[in-house]
PDB file of C-alpha atoms in Angstrom:
ATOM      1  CA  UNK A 290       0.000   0.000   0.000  1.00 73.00           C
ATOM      2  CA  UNK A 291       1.676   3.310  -0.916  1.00 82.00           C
ATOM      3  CA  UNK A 292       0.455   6.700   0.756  1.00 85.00           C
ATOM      4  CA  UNK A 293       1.670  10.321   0.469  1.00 87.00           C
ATOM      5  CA  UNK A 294       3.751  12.270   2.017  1.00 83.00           C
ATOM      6  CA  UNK A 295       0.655  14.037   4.728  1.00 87.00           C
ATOM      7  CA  UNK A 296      -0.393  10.578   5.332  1.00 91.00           C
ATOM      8  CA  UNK A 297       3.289   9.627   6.550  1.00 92.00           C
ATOM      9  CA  UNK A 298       3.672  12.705   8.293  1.00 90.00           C
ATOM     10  CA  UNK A 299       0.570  12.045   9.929  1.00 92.00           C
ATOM     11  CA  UNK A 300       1.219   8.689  10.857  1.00 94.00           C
ATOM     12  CA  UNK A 301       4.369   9.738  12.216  1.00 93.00           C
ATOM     13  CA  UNK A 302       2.605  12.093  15.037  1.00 93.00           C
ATOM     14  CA  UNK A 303       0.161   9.575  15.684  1.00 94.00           C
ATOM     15  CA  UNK A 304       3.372   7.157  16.646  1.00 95.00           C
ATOM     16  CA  UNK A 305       5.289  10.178  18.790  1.00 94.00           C
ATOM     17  CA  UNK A 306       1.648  10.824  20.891  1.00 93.00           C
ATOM     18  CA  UNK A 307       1.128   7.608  21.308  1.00 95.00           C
ATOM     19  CA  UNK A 308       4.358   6.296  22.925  1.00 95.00           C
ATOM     20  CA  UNK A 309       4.266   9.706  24.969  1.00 94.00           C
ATOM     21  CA  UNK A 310       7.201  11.597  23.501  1.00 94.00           C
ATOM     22  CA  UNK A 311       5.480  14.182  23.865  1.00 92.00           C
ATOM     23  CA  UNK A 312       5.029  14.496  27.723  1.00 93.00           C
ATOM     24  CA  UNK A 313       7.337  16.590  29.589  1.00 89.00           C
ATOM     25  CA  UNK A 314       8.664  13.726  31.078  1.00 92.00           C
ATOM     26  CA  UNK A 315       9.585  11.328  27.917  1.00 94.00           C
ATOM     27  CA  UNK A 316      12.202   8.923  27.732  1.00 93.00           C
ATOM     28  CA  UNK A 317      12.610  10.522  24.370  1.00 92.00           C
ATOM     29  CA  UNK A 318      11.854  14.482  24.574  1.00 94.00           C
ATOM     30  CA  UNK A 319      10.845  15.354  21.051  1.00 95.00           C
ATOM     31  CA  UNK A 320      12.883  18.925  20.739  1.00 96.00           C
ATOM     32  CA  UNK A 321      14.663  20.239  18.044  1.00 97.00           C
ATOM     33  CA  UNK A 322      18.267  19.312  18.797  1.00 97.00           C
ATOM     34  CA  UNK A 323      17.447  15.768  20.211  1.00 97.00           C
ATOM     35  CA  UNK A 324      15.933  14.564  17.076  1.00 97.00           C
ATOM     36  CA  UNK A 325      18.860  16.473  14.810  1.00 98.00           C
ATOM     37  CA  UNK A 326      21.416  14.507  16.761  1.00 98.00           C
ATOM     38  CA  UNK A 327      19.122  11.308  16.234  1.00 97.00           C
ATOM     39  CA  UNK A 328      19.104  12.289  12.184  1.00 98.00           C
ATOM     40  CA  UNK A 329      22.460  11.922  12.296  1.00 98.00           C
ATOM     41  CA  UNK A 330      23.059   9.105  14.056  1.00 98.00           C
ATOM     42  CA  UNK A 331      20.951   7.549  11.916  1.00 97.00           C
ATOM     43  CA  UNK A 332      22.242   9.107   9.107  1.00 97.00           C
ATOM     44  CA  UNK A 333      25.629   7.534  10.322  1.00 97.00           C
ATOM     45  CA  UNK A 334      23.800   4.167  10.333  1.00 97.00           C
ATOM     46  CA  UNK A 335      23.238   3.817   6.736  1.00 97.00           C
ATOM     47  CA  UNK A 336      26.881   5.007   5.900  1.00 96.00           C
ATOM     48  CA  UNK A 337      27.871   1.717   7.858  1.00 95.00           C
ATOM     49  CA  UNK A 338      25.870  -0.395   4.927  1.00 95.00           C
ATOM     50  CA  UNK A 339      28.719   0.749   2.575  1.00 95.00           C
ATOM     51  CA  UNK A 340      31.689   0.696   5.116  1.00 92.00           C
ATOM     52  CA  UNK A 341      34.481  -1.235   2.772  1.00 92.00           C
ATOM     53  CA  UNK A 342      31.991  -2.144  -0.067  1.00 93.00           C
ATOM     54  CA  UNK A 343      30.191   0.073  -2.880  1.00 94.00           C
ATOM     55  CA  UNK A 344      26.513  -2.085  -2.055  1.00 94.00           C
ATOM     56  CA  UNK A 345      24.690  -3.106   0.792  1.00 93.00           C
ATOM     57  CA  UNK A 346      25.406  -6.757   2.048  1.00 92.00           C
ATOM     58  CA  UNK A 347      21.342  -6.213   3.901  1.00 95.00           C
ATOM     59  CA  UNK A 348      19.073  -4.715   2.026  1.00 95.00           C
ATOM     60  CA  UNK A 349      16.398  -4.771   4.446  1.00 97.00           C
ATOM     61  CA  UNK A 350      18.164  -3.623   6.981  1.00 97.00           C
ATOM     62  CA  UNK A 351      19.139  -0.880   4.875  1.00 97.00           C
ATOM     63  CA  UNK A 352      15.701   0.360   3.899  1.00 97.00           C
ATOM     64  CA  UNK A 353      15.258   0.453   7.768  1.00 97.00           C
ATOM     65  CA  UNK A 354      17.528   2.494   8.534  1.00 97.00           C
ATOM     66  CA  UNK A 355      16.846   4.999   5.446  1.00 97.00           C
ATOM     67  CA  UNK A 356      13.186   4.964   7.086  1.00 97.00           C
ATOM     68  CA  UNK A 357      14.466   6.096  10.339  1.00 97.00           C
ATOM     69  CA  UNK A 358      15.987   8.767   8.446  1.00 98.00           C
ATOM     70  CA  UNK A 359      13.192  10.074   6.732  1.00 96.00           C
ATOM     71  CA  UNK A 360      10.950   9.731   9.834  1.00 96.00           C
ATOM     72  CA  UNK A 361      13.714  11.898  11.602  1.00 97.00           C
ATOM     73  CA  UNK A 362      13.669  14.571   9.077  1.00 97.00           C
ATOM     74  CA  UNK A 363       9.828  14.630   9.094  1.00 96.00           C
ATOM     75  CA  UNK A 364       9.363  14.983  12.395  1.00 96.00           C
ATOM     76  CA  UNK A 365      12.345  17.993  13.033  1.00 97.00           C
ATOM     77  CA  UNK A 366      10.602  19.491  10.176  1.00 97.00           C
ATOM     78  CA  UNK A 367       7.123  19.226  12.514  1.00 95.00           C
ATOM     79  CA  UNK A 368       9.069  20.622  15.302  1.00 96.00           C
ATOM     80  CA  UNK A 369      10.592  23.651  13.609  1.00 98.00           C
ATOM     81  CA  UNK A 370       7.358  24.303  11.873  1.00 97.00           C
ATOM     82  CA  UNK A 371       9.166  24.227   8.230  1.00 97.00           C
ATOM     83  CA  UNK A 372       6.620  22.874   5.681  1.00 95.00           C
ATOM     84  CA  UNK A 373       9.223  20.236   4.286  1.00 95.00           C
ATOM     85  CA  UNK A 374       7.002  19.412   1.159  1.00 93.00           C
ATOM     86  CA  UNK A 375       7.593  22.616  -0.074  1.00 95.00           C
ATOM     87  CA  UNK A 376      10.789  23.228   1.168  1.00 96.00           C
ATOM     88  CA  UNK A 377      11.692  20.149  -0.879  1.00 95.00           C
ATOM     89  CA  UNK A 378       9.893  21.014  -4.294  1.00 95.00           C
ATOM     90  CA  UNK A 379      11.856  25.084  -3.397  1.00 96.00           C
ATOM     91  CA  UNK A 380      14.877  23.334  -3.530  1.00 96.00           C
ATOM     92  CA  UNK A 381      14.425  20.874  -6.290  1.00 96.00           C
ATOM     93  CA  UNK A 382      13.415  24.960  -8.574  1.00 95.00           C
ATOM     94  CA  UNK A 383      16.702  26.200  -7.193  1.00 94.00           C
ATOM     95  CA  UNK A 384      18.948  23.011  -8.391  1.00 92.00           C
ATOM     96  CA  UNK A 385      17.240  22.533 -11.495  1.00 92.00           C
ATOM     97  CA  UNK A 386      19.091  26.086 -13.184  1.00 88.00           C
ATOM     98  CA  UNK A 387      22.266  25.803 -10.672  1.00 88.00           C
ATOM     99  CA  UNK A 388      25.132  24.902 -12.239  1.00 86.00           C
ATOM    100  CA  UNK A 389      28.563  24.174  -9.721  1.00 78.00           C
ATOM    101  CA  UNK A 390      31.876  24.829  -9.890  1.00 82.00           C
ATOM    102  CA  UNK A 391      32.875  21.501 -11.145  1.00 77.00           C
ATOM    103  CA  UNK A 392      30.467  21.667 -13.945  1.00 68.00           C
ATOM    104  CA  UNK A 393      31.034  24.781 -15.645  1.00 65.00           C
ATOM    105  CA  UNK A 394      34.941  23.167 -16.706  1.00 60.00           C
TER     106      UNK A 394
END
């Protein structure tokens, strides 16, 4: 089943409220640095799929980890109140003309 990007952002909430990250007293405080440094860990996580080797010996665990990724980045986008759909389709206007140093030799 494939759903859009509000759905998963939606479903996302529902998952912090429910476990209670939201209460001033989570295990897991949902504020804007704690979940940056969690991006990144995360971030580091997938990196480790091609430590010494160009593909990924684990797939699956692979796709896991680029899921807690994404979740990551939706939810510090929540937090910071940046509407990340359009920040993404801003960015994607701005790359499609830019040209970098490396390309123009």
């Amino acid at each position: 089943m494939r759903i859009g990007y509000s759905a998963i952002d939606r479903r996302n909430e529902q998952v912090c409220r429910g476990q209670g990250w939201y209460r001033p007293n989570s295990r897991a405080p949902q504020t804007p640095r704690n979940i940056a440094a969690s991006l990144v860990i995360e971030a580091a996580e997938v990196l480790e799929h091609f430590q010494w080797t160009e593909d990924s010996r684990q797939p699956q665990e692979l796709a896991g980890e680029l899921a807690d990724v994404a979740l990551y980045l939706l939810q510090l986008a929540y937090l910071t109140s940046i509407d990340l759909e359009q920040a993404i389709l801003d960015k994607l206007a701005l790359n499609y003309n830019r040209t970098w140093p490396e390309d123009a030799a």
